[in-house]
Structures are given as structure tokens and as C-alpha cells.
Amino acid sequence: MPRTRNIGALCTLPEDTTHSGRPRRGVQRSYISRTAEPAPANMTWLTYLACFLRTQTQHVFLNTCRCKLFCQKVMEKMGLLVLCVFGFWVFSMHLPSKVEVWQDDSINGPLQSLRMYQEKVRHHTGEIQDLRGSMNQLIAKLQKMEAISDEQKMAQKIMKMIQGDYIEKPDFALKSIGASIDFEHTSATYNHDKARSYWNWIRLWNYAQPPDVILEPNVTPGNCWAFASDRGQVTIRLAQKVYLSNITLQHIPKTISLSGSLDTAPKDFVIYGLESLPREEVFLGAFQFQPENIIQTFQLQNLPPRSFAAVKVKISSNWGNPRFTCMYRVRVHGSVTPPKDSHLEPLS
């Protein structure tokens, strides 16, 4: 059969031919004889299978060769890669010590300095915050103290206004600094029945105040010096010689008077200046006291350029009480040195 021959020829050609394509000797005969015989069906399939397997084997062998070449190239590359990896490993084994040294020299020092600076900044920040808190507390305390001081000043002013004692001048007729009363040239004290204490018609003591009560700052109802009728006088020895400038009289207000009136207050009075020796009286001025103003300061009308050791206050009238007149306080103002504008001469 022609088909069987062709298959046999295809299958046996590589084995029974030489490299030049010519048939080998001694083999061609058997080939012809075999092809001449009809091949069974099972042999045909086996031949196909053998040829297929052989072809696949050749392909596999060819691919294997290619894989070997690829593997050789890969191995060459891998060798270079392994060499690089080994070199890097060797380099990395020696690098840390150098890096540590470099870090110690060039990084650790600045880092430590930076950390120390940060710690100092934090510490100083805390101190600044503490100082700020202390300053705020101090400012609050100062504000409270200022408020208290303002309140105290206001209270003092109010007390001065209530008491009427707002005269801010030195008082040379103050008993506590050495001033006194010249009793020889002072009117007698008024002794009334209400100022006396009796037991079985026997007088025990007298509540009437002496004249030097007018030299003390305690101005309360009843704490005054009284003299009989509406005329009298009092002579005050000053603490030292003074160039006189003003005189102040003080009385209690009507609101706290036990009688509800101010008829015992002095009205018209005259001031004289006295020297120690001889006792020459120098007129200094005539004035009138208004009881509605409980404290009044009068500017002396005559200001001689000399100092005086004593002052006489001569009362010529009161505000309506015919029995007695009360004096609560007398102040004498001036300076121990001659004033710059003293140009007035004593009146003749």
C-alpha cells in the first residue's frame, strides 16, 4: 500500500540513511522487503506513537539545551551578583564601627548639646511661669493694698469731715508738746450746780473742766472750759516762740449738743500777742466765730516781724447764754522762723 510505504519511509529514514542522505548498504534491502509487505493496523499506530514520542524527545532535548544555556548565563550573572552581595556584606561588617565613631564625633555631641539646651529651656520656662504666677499674686496683693489704702484715706477724710478736723497746720498751743495756761491772766472757771457732786449736802468733787482742756484735741460734749457770763479771757503759753499767722477755734456741732443749741459758743473775740519780758500786748486782730461752722481758722490781721511766747484770747460776747460761755479748743498756728513776706508793722 502506498500510504504504508510512505509512513515507513518517514519513520525509518533517519535510522537507515547516512548523513549525506544515501541509503546504507545492507539495509536498503530489508527496507524494501519490509515496505513491500503490508503492515498491520496495530503497527501503524505504534509507529505513529513512536514517531511522536521521538519528536517530543528531540524537542525536550533541544529545550533542555536552551535551558542549559540560559542557566549558564544565569549562573554567570548569579556569580557576579553573589560576588557583589559578598562584597556588600564584607563592607557592612566594617561600616558600623566607622559609622558609630562618626556618630559619636559629629552627631552625639551636638545632639547632647541640643538636649541639654532643651532641658535648660524647659527648666527656665518653668521658672518663668512660676515667676509670672508670683508676679500676678504680688500685683493682686498690691492692688488690694492700694484699695485698702484708698479706703483708709477715704475713711480718714470722712472722719476728718465728720469731726470737722481738716486743719493741716502745726498747733503750737497743744498741751502734749509743752503749751500751758497762764492762770494769772485767765478768767475763773464757772462752777455750776450740775458740775458738782454732793453727799448729804457735802460737796465731794467738781466736774468742771480746767482751762487747759482747750489745749487738747478731745472735743466731745461737756469736755470744755466754761467761764461766767459772756465775757472772759484765756492766756496760753506757747510751746516755743512763734511767728504767728493764724488762730483756730473749734466748737461741737448742734446735732450732738445736749441742750440742742449753741448759745454758749463764743461770738466776738480779740487776739493779742505777748512777749515774755516785758509783757507787752500786741493787737493781732478782731474776729467773730460762727457756730454753724464747728471749726474755723482766722488769718491774723496784724503780722509783726517778731515772735511771741504767749497768746491772749479775749471773748467779748457769746451767742445768747447769759450765765456762762464754753470754749472747746483753741489752736495757734505759725512758724519758728520768720516768714519771707513779713512786712507789716505793729499797730500803735
Coordinates of C-alpha atoms in Angstrom, one line a residue:
M1 CA 0.0 0.0 0.0
P2 CA 1.4 3.4 -0.9
R3 CA 0.4 5.0 2.3
T4 CA 2.1 2.4 4.4
R5 CA 5.3 2.8 2.4
N6 CA 5.4 6.5 2.9
I7 CA 5.0 6.2 6.7
G8 CA 7.6 3.5 6.8
A9 CA 10.0 5.6 4.8
L10 CA 9.4 8.6 7.1
C11 CA 9.9 6.6 10.1
T12 CA 13.0 4.6 9.0
L13 CA 14.7 7.4 7.1
P14 CA 16.8 8.8 9.9
E15 CA 17.9 5.4 11.1
D16 CA 18.7 3.8 7.6
T17 CA 20.4 6.7 5.9
T18 CA 23.7 8.3 6.2
H19 CA 24.4 11.9 6.9
S20 CA 24.5 12.5 3.1
G21 CA 21.0 11.1 2.6
R22 CA 22.2 8.0 0.8
P23 CA 20.9 4.6 2.0
R24 CA 23.2 2.4 3.9
R25 CA 24.4 -0.8 2.4
G26 CA 22.7 -3.9 3.6
V27 CA 19.8 -2.0 5.0
Q28 CA 18.0 -1.0 1.9
R29 CA 17.1 -4.5 1.0
S30 CA 15.4 -5.2 4.2
Y31 CA 13.7 -1.8 4.0
I32 CA 12.3 -2.6 0.6
S33 CA 11.3 -6.0 1.7
R34 CA 9.6 -4.6 4.8
T35 CA 7.8 -2.0 2.9
A36 CA 6.7 -4.3 0.3
E37 CA 4.8 -6.3 2.8
P38 CA 1.5 -4.9 4.0
A39 CA 1.7 -3.5 7.6
P40 CA -0.9 -4.4 10.1
A41 CA -3.2 -1.6 11.8
N42 CA -1.6 -2.0 15.2
M43 CA 1.8 -1.5 13.9
T44 CA 0.7 1.7 12.2
W45 CA -0.5 3.2 15.4
L46 CA 2.6 2.1 17.2
T47 CA 4.7 3.7 14.5
Y48 CA 2.8 7.0 14.9
L49 CA 3.3 6.8 18.6
A50 CA 7.0 6.1 18.3
C51 CA 7.5 8.9 15.9
F52 CA 5.5 11.3 18.1
L53 CA 7.5 10.4 21.2
R54 CA 10.7 10.7 19.4
T55 CA 9.8 14.1 18.1
Q56 CA 8.8 15.3 21.6
T57 CA 12.0 13.9 23.0
Q58 CA 14.0 15.8 20.5
H59 CA 12.1 19.0 21.3
V60 CA 12.6 18.4 25.0
F61 CA 16.3 17.8 24.5
L62 CA 16.5 20.9 22.4
N63 CA 14.7 22.9 25.1
T64 CA 16.9 21.3 27.7
C65 CA 19.9 22.6 25.8
R66 CA 18.5 26.1 25.6
C67 CA 17.7 25.8 29.4
K68 CA 21.3 24.8 30.0
L69 CA 22.5 27.9 28.1
F70 CA 20.1 30.1 30.0
C71 CA 21.2 28.5 33.2
Q72 CA 24.8 29.1 32.3
K73 CA 24.2 32.7 31.6
V74 CA 22.1 33.0 34.8
M75 CA 24.9 31.3 36.7
E76 CA 27.4 33.7 35.3
K77 CA 25.2 36.6 36.3
M78 CA 24.5 35.0 39.7
G79 CA 28.2 34.6 40.3
L80 CA 28.6 38.4 39.7
L81 CA 25.6 39.0 41.9
V82 CA 26.9 36.8 44.7
L83 CA 30.2 38.5 44.5
C84 CA 28.5 41.8 44.9
V85 CA 26.4 40.6 47.8
F86 CA 29.5 39.2 49.4
G87 CA 31.4 42.4 48.9
F88 CA 28.5 44.4 50.4
W89 CA 28.3 42.1 53.4
V90 CA 32.0 42.5 54.0
F91 CA 31.7 46.3 53.7
S92 CA 28.7 46.3 56.0
M93 CA 30.6 44.3 58.6
H94 CA 33.3 47.0 58.8
L95 CA 31.0 50.0 58.3
P96 CA 29.1 50.1 61.7
S97 CA 32.2 50.8 63.7
K98 CA 33.1 53.7 61.4
V99 CA 29.5 55.0 61.5
E100 CA 29.4 54.7 65.3
V101 CA 32.7 56.7 65.5
W102 CA 31.3 59.3 63.1
Q103 CA 28.1 59.5 65.1
D104 CA 30.0 59.8 68.3
D105 CA 32.1 62.6 67.0
S106 CA 29.8 64.6 64.7
I107 CA 26.2 63.7 65.9
N108 CA 26.2 62.7 69.5
G109 CA 28.0 65.8 70.7
P110 CA 25.5 68.3 69.0
L111 CA 22.6 66.1 70.0
Q112 CA 23.7 66.1 73.6
S113 CA 24.1 69.8 73.5
L114 CA 20.7 70.2 71.9
R115 CA 19.1 68.0 74.6
M116 CA 20.9 69.9 77.4
Y117 CA 19.7 73.2 75.8
Q118 CA 16.1 71.9 75.6
E119 CA 16.3 70.8 79.2
K120 CA 17.6 74.2 80.2
V121 CA 14.8 75.9 78.2
R122 CA 12.2 73.7 79.8
H123 CA 13.7 74.5 83.3
H124 CA 13.8 78.2 82.6
T125 CA 10.3 78.1 81.1
G126 CA 9.0 76.6 84.4
E127 CA 10.9 79.2 86.4
I128 CA 9.4 82.0 84.2
Q129 CA 5.9 80.5 84.7
D130 CA 6.5 80.4 88.5
L131 CA 7.8 84.0 88.4
R132 CA 4.8 85.0 86.4
G133 CA 2.4 83.4 88.9
S134 CA 4.3 85.1 91.8
M135 CA 4.1 88.4 90.0
N136 CA 0.4 88.1 89.4
Q137 CA -0.1 87.3 93.1
L138 CA 2.1 90.2 94.1
I139 CA 0.2 92.5 91.7
A140 CA -3.1 91.3 93.2
K141 CA -1.8 91.9 96.7
L142 CA -0.6 95.4 95.8
Q143 CA -3.9 96.2 94.2
K144 CA -5.6 95.0 97.4
M145 CA -3.2 97.1 99.5
E146 CA -3.9 100.1 97.3
A147 CA -7.6 99.6 97.6
I148 CA -7.2 99.3 101.3
S149 CA -5.0 102.3 101.4
D150 CA -7.5 104.3 99.3
E151 CA -10.3 103.1 101.6
Q152 CA -8.3 104.1 104.7
K153 CA -7.5 107.5 103.2
M154 CA -11.2 107.9 102.3
A155 CA -12.2 106.8 105.8
Q156 CA -9.7 109.3 107.3
K157 CA -11.1 112.1 105.1
I158 CA -14.6 111.1 106.1
M159 CA -13.6 111.0 109.8
K160 CA -12.0 114.4 109.4
M161 CA -15.1 115.8 107.7
I162 CA -17.3 114.3 110.4
Q163 CA -15.1 115.6 113.2
G164 CA -14.5 118.8 111.3
D165 CA -10.8 118.5 111.9
Y166 CA -9.4 119.2 108.5
I167 CA -6.9 121.9 109.5
E168 CA -3.5 120.7 108.5
K169 CA -1.3 123.3 110.3
P170 CA 1.1 122.9 113.2
D171 CA -0.5 123.7 116.5
F172 CA 1.8 125.5 118.9
A173 CA -0.9 125.6 121.6
L174 CA -1.0 121.9 122.0
K175 CA -0.6 120.6 125.6
S176 CA 1.2 117.5 124.6
I177 CA 4.1 119.5 123.1
G178 CA 4.5 121.8 126.1
A179 CA 1.9 124.5 125.9
S180 CA 0.2 125.6 129.1
I181 CA -2.3 128.1 130.6
D182 CA -1.2 131.3 132.4
F183 CA -3.8 131.1 135.2
E184 CA -2.9 134.6 136.5
H185 CA -4.2 136.2 133.3
T186 CA -7.1 133.8 132.7
S187 CA -10.7 134.1 133.8
A188 CA -12.0 131.9 136.6
T189 CA -13.8 128.7 135.8
Y190 CA -17.6 128.7 136.0
N191 CA -18.8 126.3 138.8
H192 CA -22.4 125.5 138.3
D193 CA -24.5 123.1 140.4
K194 CA -24.8 120.4 137.7
A195 CA -21.0 120.2 137.7
R196 CA -20.7 119.4 141.4
S197 CA -21.2 116.1 143.3
Y198 CA -22.7 116.2 146.8
W199 CA -23.2 113.7 149.6
N200 CA -25.5 114.8 152.4
W201 CA -25.1 118.4 151.4
I202 CA -21.3 118.0 151.4
R203 CA -19.6 118.7 148.1
L204 CA -17.3 115.9 147.2
W205 CA -15.8 117.0 143.9
N206 CA -16.3 119.3 140.9
Y207 CA -16.9 118.0 137.4
A208 CA -16.0 121.4 135.8
Q209 CA -13.1 121.2 133.4
P210 CA -10.0 123.4 133.9
P211 CA -8.8 125.9 131.3
D212 CA -6.1 123.7 129.8
V213 CA -8.8 121.4 128.4
I214 CA -8.9 123.7 125.4
L215 CA -5.3 122.7 124.6
E216 CA -6.3 119.0 124.0
P217 CA -7.8 117.5 120.8
N218 CA -10.6 115.7 122.6
V219 CA -13.6 117.6 121.5
T220 CA -16.7 115.9 123.0
P221 CA -19.9 117.3 124.5
G222 CA -19.1 118.6 128.0
N223 CA -15.4 118.4 127.7
C224 CA -14.9 122.2 127.6
W225 CA -13.8 125.1 129.7
A226 CA -16.6 127.4 130.9
F227 CA -16.3 130.9 132.4
A228 CA -19.0 133.0 133.9
S229 CA -21.2 135.4 131.8
D230 CA -20.4 136.2 128.2
R231 CA -17.0 138.0 128.8
G232 CA -13.7 136.4 129.7
Q233 CA -10.2 135.7 128.6
V234 CA -7.6 133.0 128.5
T235 CA -3.8 133.4 128.1
I236 CA -1.9 130.5 126.5
R237 CA 1.9 130.0 126.9
L238 CA 3.1 128.5 123.6
A239 CA 5.5 125.6 123.4
Q240 CA 8.1 128.0 122.0
K241 CA 8.4 131.4 120.4
V242 CA 6.4 131.5 117.2
Y243 CA 5.9 133.9 114.3
L244 CA 2.1 133.9 114.4
S245 CA 0.0 133.6 111.3
N246 CA -3.4 132.0 112.2
I247 CA -5.7 131.1 115.1
T248 CA -8.4 128.4 115.1
L249 CA -11.4 128.0 117.3
Q250 CA -13.5 124.8 117.5
H251 CA -16.9 124.0 118.9
I252 CA -19.2 121.0 119.0
P253 CA -21.9 120.8 116.3
K254 CA -25.5 121.5 117.2
T255 CA -26.6 117.9 116.4
I256 CA -24.7 116.4 119.3
S257 CA -25.2 119.3 121.8
L258 CA -27.2 118.1 124.9
S259 CA -29.1 121.4 125.1
G260 CA -29.8 121.4 121.3
S261 CA -28.5 124.9 121.0
L262 CA -25.1 126.7 120.5
D263 CA -25.9 129.8 122.7
T264 CA -22.8 129.1 124.9
A265 CA -20.4 129.4 122.0
P266 CA -18.1 132.4 121.8
K267 CA -19.1 135.1 119.3
D268 CA -16.8 138.2 119.2
F269 CA -13.2 137.9 120.3
V270 CA -9.8 139.6 120.0
I271 CA -6.3 138.1 119.8
Y272 CA -3.2 139.6 121.4
G273 CA 0.4 138.6 121.1
L274 CA 2.5 138.6 124.3
E275 CA 6.3 138.6 124.7
S276 CA 7.9 137.1 127.8
L277 CA 9.5 140.3 129.1
P278 CA 8.2 142.8 129.2
R279 CA 4.5 141.7 128.9
E280 CA 3.6 143.9 126.1
E281 CA 0.3 143.1 124.4
V282 CA 0.3 143.4 120.6
F283 CA -3.1 143.5 118.9
L284 CA -3.2 140.9 116.2
G285 CA -6.9 141.0 115.1
A286 CA -10.6 141.0 116.0
F287 CA -12.9 138.2 114.7
Q288 CA -16.3 136.7 115.0
F289 CA -16.9 132.9 115.4
Q290 CA -19.9 131.4 113.6
P291 CA -21.1 128.3 115.4
E292 CA -22.6 126.7 112.3
N293 CA -19.1 126.1 111.2
I294 CA -17.8 124.0 114.1
I295 CA -14.1 124.7 113.2
Q296 CA -12.9 128.0 111.8
T297 CA -9.4 129.3 111.1
F298 CA -8.8 133.0 111.1
Q299 CA -5.9 134.9 109.4
L300 CA -4.3 137.3 111.8
Q301 CA -4.9 140.9 110.7
N302 CA -1.6 142.2 112.1
L303 CA 1.6 140.3 111.5
P304 CA 4.6 142.0 113.2
P305 CA 8.0 140.7 112.2
R306 CA 8.7 139.2 115.6
S307 CA 7.9 136.1 117.5
F308 CA 5.6 135.7 120.6
A309 CA 5.8 133.4 123.6
A310 CA 2.1 133.7 124.5
V311 CA -1.3 134.5 123.1
K312 CA -4.3 136.0 124.8
V313 CA -7.8 135.3 123.5
K314 CA -10.3 137.8 124.9
I315 CA -14.0 137.0 124.5
S316 CA -16.4 140.0 124.4
S317 CA -19.7 138.2 123.7
N318 CA -21.4 134.8 123.1
W319 CA -24.5 133.6 121.2
G320 CA -27.1 134.3 123.9
N321 CA -26.4 132.4 127.1
P322 CA -26.2 135.0 129.9
R323 CA -24.8 132.6 132.6
F324 CA -21.6 131.2 131.0
T325 CA -19.6 130.7 127.8
C326 CA -17.9 127.5 126.8
M327 CA -14.6 127.1 124.9
Y328 CA -13.8 123.7 123.5
R329 CA -10.5 124.1 121.7
V330 CA -8.0 126.9 120.7
R331 CA -5.2 126.4 118.2
V332 CA -2.3 128.7 117.4
H333 CA -0.5 128.5 114.1
G334 CA 2.7 130.0 112.8
S335 CA 6.3 129.1 112.2
V336 CA 9.5 129.1 114.3
T337 CA 11.4 131.0 111.6
P338 CA 10.4 134.4 110.3
P339 CA 8.2 134.3 107.2
K340 CA 9.6 135.6 103.9
D341 CA 6.7 138.0 103.4
S342 CA 6.6 139.6 106.9
H343 CA 6.5 143.3 106.1
L344 CA 3.7 144.5 108.3
E345 CA 4.5 146.7 111.3
P346 CA 2.7 146.5 114.6
L347 CA -0.3 148.9 115.0
S348 CA 0.2 151.7 117.5

